[in-house]
Coordinates of C-alpha atoms and ligand atoms in Angstrom, one line a residue:
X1 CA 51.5 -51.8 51.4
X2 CA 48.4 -50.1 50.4
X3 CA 48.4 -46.9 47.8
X4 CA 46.6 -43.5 48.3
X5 CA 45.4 -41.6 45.1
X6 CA 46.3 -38.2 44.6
X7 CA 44.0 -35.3 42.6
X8 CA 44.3 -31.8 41.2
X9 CA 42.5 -29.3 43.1
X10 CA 41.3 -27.1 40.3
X11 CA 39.5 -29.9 39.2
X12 CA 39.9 -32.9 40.8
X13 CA 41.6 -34.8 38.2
X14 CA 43.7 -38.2 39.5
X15 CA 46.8 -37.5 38.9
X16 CA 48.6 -40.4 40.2
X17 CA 48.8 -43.7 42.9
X18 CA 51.1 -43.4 45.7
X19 CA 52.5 -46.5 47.8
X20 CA 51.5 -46.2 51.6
X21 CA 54.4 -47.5 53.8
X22 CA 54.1 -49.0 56.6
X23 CA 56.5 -50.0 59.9
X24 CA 58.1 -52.1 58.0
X25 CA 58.8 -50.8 54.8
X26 CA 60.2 -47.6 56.3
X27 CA 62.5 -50.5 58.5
X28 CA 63.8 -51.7 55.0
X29 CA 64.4 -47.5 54.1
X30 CA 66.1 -46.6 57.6
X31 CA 68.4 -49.2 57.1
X32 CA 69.3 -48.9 53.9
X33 CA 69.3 -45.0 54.0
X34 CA 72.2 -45.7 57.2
X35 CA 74.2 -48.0 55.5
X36 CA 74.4 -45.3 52.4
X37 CA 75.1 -42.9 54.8
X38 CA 78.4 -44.6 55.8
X39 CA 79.6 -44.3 52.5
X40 CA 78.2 -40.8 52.0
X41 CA 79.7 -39.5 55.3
X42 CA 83.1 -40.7 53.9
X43 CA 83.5 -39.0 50.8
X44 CA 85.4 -35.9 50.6
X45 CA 83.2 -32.9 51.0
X46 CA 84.1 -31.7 47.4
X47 CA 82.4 -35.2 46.6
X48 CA 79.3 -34.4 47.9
X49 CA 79.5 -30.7 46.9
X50 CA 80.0 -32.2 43.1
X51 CA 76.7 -34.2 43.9
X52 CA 74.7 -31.3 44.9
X53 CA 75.8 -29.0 41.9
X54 CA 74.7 -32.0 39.7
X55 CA 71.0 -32.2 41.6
X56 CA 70.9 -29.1 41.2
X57 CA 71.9 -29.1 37.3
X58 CA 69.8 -32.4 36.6
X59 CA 66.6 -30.5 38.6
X60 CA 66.8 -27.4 36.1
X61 CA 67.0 -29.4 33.1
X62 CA 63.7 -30.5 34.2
X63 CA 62.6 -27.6 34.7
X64 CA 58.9 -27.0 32.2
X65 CA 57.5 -30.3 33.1
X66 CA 58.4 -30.2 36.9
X67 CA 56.5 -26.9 36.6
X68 CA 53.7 -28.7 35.1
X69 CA 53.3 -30.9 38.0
X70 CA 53.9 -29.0 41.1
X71 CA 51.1 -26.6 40.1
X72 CA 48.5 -29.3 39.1
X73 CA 49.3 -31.2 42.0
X74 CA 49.8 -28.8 44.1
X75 CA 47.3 -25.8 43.1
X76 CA 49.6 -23.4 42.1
X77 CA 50.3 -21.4 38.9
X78 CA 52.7 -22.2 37.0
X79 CA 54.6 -19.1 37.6
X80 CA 54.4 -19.8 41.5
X81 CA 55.6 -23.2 40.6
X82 CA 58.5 -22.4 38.5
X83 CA 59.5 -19.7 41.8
X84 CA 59.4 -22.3 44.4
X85 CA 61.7 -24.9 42.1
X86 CA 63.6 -22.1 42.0
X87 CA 63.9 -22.0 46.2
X88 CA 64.5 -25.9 45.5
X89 CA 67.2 -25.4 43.4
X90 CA 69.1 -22.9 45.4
X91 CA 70.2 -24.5 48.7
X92 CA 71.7 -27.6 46.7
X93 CA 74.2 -24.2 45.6
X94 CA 74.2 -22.7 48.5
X95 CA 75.2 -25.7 50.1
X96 CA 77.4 -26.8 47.5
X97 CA 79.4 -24.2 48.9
X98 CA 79.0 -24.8 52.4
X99 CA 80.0 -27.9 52.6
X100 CA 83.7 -27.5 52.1
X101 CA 83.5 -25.5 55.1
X102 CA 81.6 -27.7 57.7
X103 CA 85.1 -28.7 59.3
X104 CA 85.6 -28.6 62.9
X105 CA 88.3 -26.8 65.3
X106 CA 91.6 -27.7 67.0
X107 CA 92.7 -25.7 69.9
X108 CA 96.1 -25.7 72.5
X109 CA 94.9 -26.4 76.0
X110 CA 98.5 -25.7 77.6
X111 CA 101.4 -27.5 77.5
X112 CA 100.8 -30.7 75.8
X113 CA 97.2 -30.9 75.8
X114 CA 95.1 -30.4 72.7
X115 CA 91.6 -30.1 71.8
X116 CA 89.6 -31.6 68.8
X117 CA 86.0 -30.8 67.6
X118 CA 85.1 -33.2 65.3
X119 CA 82.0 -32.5 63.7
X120 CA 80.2 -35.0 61.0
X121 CA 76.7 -36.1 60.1
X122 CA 73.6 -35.7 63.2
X123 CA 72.7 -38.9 61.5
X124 CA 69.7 -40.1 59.7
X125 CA 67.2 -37.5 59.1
X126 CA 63.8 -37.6 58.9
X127 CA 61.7 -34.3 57.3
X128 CA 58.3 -34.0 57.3
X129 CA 56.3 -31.3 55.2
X130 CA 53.5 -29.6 54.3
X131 CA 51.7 -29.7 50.8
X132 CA 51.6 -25.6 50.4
X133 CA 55.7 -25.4 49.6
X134 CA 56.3 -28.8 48.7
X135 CA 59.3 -28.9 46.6
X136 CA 61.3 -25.9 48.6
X137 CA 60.6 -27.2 52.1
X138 CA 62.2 -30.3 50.9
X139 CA 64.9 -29.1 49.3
X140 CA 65.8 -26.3 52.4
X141 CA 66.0 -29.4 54.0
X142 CA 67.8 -32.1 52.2
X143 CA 70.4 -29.9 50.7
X144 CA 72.2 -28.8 53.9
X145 CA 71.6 -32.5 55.1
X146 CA 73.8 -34.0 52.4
X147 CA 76.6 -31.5 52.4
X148 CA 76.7 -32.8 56.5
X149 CA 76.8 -36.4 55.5
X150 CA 73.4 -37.3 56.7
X151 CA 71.1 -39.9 55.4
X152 CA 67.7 -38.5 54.4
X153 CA 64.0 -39.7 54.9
X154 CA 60.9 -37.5 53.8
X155 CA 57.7 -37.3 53.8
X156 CA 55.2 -35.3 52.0
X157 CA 52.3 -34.2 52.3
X158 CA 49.7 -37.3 51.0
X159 CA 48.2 -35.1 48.6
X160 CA 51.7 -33.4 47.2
X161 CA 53.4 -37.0 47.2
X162 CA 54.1 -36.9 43.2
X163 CA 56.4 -33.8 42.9
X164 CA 58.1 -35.0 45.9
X165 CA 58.6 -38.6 43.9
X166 CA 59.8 -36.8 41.1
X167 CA 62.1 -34.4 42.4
X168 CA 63.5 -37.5 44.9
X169 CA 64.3 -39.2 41.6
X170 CA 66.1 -37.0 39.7
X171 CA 68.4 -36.5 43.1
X172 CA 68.9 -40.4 43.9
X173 CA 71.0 -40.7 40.2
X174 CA 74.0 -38.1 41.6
X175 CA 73.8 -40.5 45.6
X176 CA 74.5 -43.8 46.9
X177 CA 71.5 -46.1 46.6
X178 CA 69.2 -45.7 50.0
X179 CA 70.5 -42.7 50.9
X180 CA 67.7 -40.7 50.2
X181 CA 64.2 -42.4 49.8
X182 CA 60.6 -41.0 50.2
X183 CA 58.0 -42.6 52.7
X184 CA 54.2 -42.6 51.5
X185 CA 51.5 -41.9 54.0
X186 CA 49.8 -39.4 56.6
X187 CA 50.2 -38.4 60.0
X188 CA 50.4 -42.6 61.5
X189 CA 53.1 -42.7 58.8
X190 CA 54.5 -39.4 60.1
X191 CA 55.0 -40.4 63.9
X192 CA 56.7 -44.0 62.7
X193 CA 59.2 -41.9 61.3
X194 CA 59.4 -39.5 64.2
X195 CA 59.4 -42.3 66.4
X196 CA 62.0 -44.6 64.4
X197 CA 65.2 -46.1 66.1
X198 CA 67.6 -44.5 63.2
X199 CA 66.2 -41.5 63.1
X200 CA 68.6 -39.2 64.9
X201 CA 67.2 -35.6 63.6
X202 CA 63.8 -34.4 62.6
X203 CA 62.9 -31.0 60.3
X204 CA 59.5 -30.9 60.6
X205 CA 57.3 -27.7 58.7
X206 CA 53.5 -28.1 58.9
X207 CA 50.6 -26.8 61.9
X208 CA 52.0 -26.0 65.2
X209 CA 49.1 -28.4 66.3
X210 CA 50.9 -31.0 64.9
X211 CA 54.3 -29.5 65.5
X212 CA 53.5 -29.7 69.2
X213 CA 52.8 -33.1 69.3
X214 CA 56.0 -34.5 67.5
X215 CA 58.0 -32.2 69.6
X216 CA 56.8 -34.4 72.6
X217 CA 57.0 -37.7 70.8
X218 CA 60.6 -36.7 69.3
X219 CA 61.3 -35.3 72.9
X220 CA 60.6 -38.4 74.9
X221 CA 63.5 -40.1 72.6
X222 CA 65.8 -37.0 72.4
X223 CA 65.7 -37.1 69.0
X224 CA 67.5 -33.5 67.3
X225 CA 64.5 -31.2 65.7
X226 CA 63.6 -28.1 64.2
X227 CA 59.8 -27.1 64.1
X228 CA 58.6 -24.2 61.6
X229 CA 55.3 -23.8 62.2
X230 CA 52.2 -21.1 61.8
X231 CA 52.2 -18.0 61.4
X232 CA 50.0 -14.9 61.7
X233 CA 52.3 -12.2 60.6
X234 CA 51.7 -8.7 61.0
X235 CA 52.0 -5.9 58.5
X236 CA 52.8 -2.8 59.9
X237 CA 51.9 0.4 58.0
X238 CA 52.3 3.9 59.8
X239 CA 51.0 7.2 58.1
X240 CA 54.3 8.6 56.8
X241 CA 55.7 5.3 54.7
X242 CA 56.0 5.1 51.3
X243 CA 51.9 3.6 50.6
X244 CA 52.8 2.4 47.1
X245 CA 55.4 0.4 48.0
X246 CA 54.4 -0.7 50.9
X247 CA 50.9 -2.0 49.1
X248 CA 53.1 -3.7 46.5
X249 CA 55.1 -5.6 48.9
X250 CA 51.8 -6.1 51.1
X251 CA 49.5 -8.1 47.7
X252 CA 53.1 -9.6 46.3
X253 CA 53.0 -11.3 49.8
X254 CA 49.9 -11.9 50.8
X255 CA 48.2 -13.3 48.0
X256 CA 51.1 -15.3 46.6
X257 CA 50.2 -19.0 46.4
X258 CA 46.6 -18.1 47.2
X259 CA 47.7 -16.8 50.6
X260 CA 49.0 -20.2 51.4
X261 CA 52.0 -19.1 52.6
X262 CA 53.3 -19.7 56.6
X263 CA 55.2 -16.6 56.2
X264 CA 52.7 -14.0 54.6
X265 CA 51.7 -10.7 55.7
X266 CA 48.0 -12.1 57.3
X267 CA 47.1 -8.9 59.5
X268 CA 47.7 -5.3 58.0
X269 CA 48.0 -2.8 60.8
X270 CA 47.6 0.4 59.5
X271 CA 47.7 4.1 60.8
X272 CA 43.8 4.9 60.4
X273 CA 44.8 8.3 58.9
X274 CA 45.7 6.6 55.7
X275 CA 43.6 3.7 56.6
X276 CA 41.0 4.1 53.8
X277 CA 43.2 5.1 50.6
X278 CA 45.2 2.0 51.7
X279 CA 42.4 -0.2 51.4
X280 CA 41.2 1.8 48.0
X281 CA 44.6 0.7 46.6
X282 CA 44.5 -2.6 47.6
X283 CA 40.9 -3.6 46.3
X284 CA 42.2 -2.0 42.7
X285 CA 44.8 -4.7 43.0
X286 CA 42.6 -7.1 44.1
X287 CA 39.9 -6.7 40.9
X288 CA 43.3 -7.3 38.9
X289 CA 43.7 -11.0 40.1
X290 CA 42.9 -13.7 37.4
X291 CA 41.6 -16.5 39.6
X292 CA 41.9 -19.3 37.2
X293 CA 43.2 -23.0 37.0
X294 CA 46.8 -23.7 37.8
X295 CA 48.0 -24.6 34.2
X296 CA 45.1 -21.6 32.7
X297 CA 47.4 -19.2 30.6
X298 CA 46.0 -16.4 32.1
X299 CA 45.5 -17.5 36.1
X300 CA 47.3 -15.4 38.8
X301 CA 46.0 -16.8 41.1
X302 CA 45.2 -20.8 41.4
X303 CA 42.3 -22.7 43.9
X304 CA 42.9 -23.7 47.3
X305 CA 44.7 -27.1 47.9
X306 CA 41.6 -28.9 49.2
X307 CA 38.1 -29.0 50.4
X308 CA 39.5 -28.9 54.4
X309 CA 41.6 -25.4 53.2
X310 CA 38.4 -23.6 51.9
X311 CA 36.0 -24.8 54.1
X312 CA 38.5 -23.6 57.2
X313 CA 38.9 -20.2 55.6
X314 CA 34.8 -20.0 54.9
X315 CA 34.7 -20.3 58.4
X316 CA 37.0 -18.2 59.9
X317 CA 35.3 -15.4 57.4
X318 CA 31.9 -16.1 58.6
X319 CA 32.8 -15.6 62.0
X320 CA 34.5 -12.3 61.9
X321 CA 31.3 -10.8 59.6
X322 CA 29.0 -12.5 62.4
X323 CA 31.0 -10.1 64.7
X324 CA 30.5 -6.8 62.9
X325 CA 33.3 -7.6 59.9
X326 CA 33.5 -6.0 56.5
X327 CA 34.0 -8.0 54.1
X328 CA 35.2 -7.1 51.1
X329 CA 35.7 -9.0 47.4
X330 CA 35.3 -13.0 48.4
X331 CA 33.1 -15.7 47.8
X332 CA 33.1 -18.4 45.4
X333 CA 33.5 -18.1 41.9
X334 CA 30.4 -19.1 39.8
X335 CA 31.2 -20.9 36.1
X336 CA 32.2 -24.0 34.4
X337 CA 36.0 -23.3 34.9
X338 CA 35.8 -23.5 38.6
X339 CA 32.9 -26.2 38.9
X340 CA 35.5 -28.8 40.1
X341 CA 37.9 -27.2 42.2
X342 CA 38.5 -25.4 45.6
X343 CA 38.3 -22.3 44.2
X344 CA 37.8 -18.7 46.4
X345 CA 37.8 -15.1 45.5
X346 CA 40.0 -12.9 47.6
X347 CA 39.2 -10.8 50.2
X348 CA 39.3 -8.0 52.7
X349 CA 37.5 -7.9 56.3
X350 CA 38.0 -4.6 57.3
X351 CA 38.0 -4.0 61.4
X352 CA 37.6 -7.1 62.9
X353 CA 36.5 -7.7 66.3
X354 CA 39.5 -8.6 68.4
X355 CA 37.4 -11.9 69.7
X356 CA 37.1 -13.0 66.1
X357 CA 39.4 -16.0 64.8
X358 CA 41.2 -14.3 61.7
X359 CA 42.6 -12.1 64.7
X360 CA 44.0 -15.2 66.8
X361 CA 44.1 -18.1 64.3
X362 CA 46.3 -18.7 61.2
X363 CA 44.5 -17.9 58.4
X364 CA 46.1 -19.7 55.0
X365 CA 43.8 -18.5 52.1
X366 CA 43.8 -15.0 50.2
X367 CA 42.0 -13.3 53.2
X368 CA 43.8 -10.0 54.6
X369 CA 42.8 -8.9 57.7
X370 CA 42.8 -4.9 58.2
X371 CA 42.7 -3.5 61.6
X372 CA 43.2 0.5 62.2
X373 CA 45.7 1.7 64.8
X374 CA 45.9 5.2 65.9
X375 CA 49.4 5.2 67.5
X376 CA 52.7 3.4 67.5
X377 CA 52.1 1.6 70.7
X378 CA 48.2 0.3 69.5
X379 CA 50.3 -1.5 66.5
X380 CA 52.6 -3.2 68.7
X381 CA 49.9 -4.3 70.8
X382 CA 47.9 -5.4 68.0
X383 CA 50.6 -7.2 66.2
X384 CA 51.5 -9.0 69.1
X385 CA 48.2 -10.3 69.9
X386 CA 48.5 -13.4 68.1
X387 CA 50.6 -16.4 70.0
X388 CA 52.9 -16.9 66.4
X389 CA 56.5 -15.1 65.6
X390 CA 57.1 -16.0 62.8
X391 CA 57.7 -13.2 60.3
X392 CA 56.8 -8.8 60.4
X393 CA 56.5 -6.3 58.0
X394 CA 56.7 -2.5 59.5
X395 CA 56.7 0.4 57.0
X396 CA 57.8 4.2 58.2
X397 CA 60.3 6.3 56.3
X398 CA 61.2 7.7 59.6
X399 CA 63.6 4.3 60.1
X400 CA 64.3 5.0 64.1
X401 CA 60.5 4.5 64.3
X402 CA 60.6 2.0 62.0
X403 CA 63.5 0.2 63.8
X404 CA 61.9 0.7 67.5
X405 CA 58.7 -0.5 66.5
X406 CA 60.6 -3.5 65.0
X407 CA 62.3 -4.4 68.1
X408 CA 59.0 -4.5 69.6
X409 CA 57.4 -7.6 67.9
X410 CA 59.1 -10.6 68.4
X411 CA 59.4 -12.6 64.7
X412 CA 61.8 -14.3 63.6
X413 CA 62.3 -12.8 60.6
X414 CA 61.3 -9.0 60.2
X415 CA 61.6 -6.7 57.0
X416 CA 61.6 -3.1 57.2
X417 CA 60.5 -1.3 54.4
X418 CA 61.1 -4.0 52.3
X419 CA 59.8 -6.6 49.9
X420 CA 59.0 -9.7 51.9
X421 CA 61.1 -12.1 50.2
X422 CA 63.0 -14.8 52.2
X423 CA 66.5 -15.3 51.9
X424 CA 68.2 -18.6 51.6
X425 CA 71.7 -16.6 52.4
X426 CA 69.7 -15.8 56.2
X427 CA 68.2 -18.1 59.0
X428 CA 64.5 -18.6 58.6
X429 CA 62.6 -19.5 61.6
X430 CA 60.2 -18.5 64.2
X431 CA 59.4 -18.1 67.8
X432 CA 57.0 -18.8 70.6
X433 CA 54.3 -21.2 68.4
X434 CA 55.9 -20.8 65.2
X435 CA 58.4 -23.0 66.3
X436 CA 61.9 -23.3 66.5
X437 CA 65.4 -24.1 64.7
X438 CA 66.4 -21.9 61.8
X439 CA 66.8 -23.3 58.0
X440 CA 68.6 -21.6 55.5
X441 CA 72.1 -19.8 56.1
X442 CA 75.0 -21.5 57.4
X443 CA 72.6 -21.9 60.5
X444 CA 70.8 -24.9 58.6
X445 CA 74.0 -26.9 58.0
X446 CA 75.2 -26.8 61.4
X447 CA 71.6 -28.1 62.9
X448 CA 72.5 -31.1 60.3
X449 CA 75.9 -31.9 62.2
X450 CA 77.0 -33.1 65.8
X451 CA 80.2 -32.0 67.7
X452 CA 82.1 -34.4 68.9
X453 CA 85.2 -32.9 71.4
X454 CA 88.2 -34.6 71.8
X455 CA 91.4 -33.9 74.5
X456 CA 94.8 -35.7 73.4
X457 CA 98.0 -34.9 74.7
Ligands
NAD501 P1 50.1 -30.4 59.1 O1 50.8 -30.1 60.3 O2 48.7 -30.9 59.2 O3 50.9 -31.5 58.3 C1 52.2 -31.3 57.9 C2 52.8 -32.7 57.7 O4 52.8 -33.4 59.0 C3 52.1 -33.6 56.7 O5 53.1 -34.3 56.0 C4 51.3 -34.5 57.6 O6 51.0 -35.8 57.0 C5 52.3 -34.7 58.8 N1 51.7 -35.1 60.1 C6 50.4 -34.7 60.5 N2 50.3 -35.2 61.8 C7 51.4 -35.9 62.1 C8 51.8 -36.6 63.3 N3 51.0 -36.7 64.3 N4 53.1 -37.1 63.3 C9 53.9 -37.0 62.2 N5 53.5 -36.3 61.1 C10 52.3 -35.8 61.0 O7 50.2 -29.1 58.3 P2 49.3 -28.6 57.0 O8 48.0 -28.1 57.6 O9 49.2 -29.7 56.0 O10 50.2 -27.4 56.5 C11 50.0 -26.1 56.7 C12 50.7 -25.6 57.9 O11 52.1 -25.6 57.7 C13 50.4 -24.2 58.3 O12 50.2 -24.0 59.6 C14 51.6 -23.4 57.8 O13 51.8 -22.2 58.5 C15 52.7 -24.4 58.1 N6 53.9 -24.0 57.4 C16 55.0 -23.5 58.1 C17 56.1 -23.1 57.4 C18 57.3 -22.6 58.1 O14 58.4 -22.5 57.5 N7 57.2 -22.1 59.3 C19 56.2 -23.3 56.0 C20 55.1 -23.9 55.3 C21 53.9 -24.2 56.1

């Protein structure tokens, strides 16, 4: 096996030496994973719900100097990173929960003849993740897999591998040895596990690029998936909503892990009668961010996770300015402090031409795109120029309006006049090329189990 070395993007530090597997190293942690998985499957569900109230107990105790590492690893602050352990926590109590419930149905079929759904574990799973969310993509994944009974592969992002190792740990102590194990490595490493034998069930979250091309390679084997992928979402602002609020929700979301978010508001679509004292509030908000290093006592806001990130958003910047862009706020920071990182200011690009990439393309950096709208049907048009669905904002405190310009853009998750926070209560997924397959909600822990239908008489 070889090792990969992992650094901090604020300033390039090495944090740590991860092991690279290989096919057959993750041979040795398929098998072992489905062997645990016999004993896990076959414990009462108030087992495993014990087990993930004690993951999630253990995880919390550990809570400062997990902290510590997500955001140097990752890029974060630490505030950020002490919300998204916070996501990680939740689904092991969600599911907790859940799991006493996963049962399966009997029915009468006439006279003597009865039905049985069985339903237990999909099998072995295998998850693969991004590096922006990597503790909560994990655990939105592996709780709800363990309250089914499954066995659980997963691998991270190379350059978010630590937290992953850490957070892996602390869970392993409360399950039977195997049953969870973490796999080193990029996208080669990635399609041995999508490609595996024992893998029965694949939660991928990452590019729809990439999602694309496991959905074929985990389609030629019929292999169970979920794929939540990009997004572009739109944030709808019509001239009678509530403009503070609605700006509050808009920079909470946007801006939020330096806009590396799949669901974030990317596109505000705003009535162009209250175009201009929207975008005076916003740039207020905007001089108020403290771009600084993740651990810096005072940093809002951290770098980008890598070179690839900023140079991508550079680039899609430059080519709406090229095509008659404003662009305001931006650029990189100048100073000791950010000499070593991936650090960008954030920005607005006012009025984008419709050819230009920030309309079409993902954008994942603290970039918000503004484009003026003079009538309800122009902002459904707009917002539905991109090919992703996965999340939409719409503000109007007439709520009909609100409601029929709602139905009208297709995401898979919408607010309306509301903060966009994501619920772990509530299915969570996209449509079209933000994928498919909901986690979260009792939705998650049924993608984790098979039915199995039985007629006896
Ligand atoms: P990516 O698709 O490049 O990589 C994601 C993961 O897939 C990594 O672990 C990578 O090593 C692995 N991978 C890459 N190629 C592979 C292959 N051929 N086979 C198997 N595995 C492979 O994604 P990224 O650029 O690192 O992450 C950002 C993307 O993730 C954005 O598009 C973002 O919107 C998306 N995302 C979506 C959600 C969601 O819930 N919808 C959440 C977070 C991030």
């Amino acid at each position: 096996m070889t090792e990969y070395v992992v650094y901090a993007p604020d300033d390039g530090t090495a944090l740590g030496v991860v092991a690279r597997d290989d096919a057959a190293s993750i041979d040795v942690k398929a098998d072992r994973a489905l062997q645990a998985m016999s004993r896990w499957s076959d414990l009462t569900p108030m087992k495993r719900a014990e087990a993930l109230l004690k993951i999630a107990e253990a995880t919390r105790e550990r809570l400062p100097e997990l902290a510590d590492l997500l955001a140097k690893e990752q890029g974060k602050t630490r505030k950020e990173a002490l919300l998204e352990l916070d996501r990680y926590v939740g689904p092991f109590l969600q599911y907790a929960g859940l799991a006493t419930l996963a049962g399966g149905r009997h029915q009468r079929l006439g006279g003597e003849v009865h039905g049985l759904v069985d339903r237990g574990p999909v099998g072995l799973v295998a998850a693969i993740v991004p590096w922006n969310f990597p503790a909560s993509l994990f655990g939105s994944k592996l709780a709800p897999a363990l309250a089914a009974g499954c066995g659980f592969l997963i691998k991270p992002a190379e350059s978010t591998s630590l937290i992953t190792l850490e957070l892996a740990r602390i869970a392993q102590a409360f399950l039977p040895e195997g049953l969870l194990d973490v796999v080193g490595g990029g996208p080669d490493v990635g399609d041995l596990l999508v490609t595996h034998p024992s893998v029965s069930r694949v939660a991928f979250t990452g590019s729809t690029e990439v999602g694309r091309r496991i959905a074929a390679r985990a389609g030629e084997r019929l292999k169970r998936l979920t794929l939540e992928l990009g997004g572009c979402d739109p944030f709808v602002l019509l001239e009678d909503a509530d403009l503070r609020g609605a700006v509050r929700a808009l920079m909470g979301a946007r801006f939020y892990n330096a806009g590396q978010v799949c669901v974030a508001p990317k596109r505000l679509v705003v009535h162009e009668r209250v175009a201009d004292e929207v975008v005076e509030a916003i740039v207020e908000r905007l001089d108020r961010v403290a771009l600084g290093p993740s651990l810096g006592a005072d940093s809002t806001m951290g770098p980008l996770h890598s070179e690839a990130s900023r140079d991508r958003i550079e680039g899609q910047v430059a080519d709406a300015v090229d095509r008659g862009a404003k662009l305001l706020g931006g650029g990189r920071p100048t100073g000791s402090t950010y000499d070593r990182g991936w650090f960008v200011r954030p920005a607005l690009l006012l009025d984008p031409a419709p050819t230009s990439r920030v309309r079409v393309e993902e954008t994942f950096g603290p970039v918000l795109t503004v484009i003026r709208v003079s009538s309800d049907e122009e902002a459904v048009a707009v917002a539905n120029e991109t090919p992703f669905s996965l999340g939409a904002s719409v503000w109007s405190a007439d709520q009909a309006r609100a409601w029929r310009l709602a139905r009208q853009v297709p995401a898979g998750y919408t607010w309306i006049n509301s903060l966009a926070r994501v619920y772990d209560e509530l299915p969570f997924g996209g449509v079209g090329a933000s994928g498919f397959g909901r986690e979260h909600g009792i939705e998650a822990l049924e993608s984790y189990l098979e039915d199995r239908t039985f007629i006896y008489s």
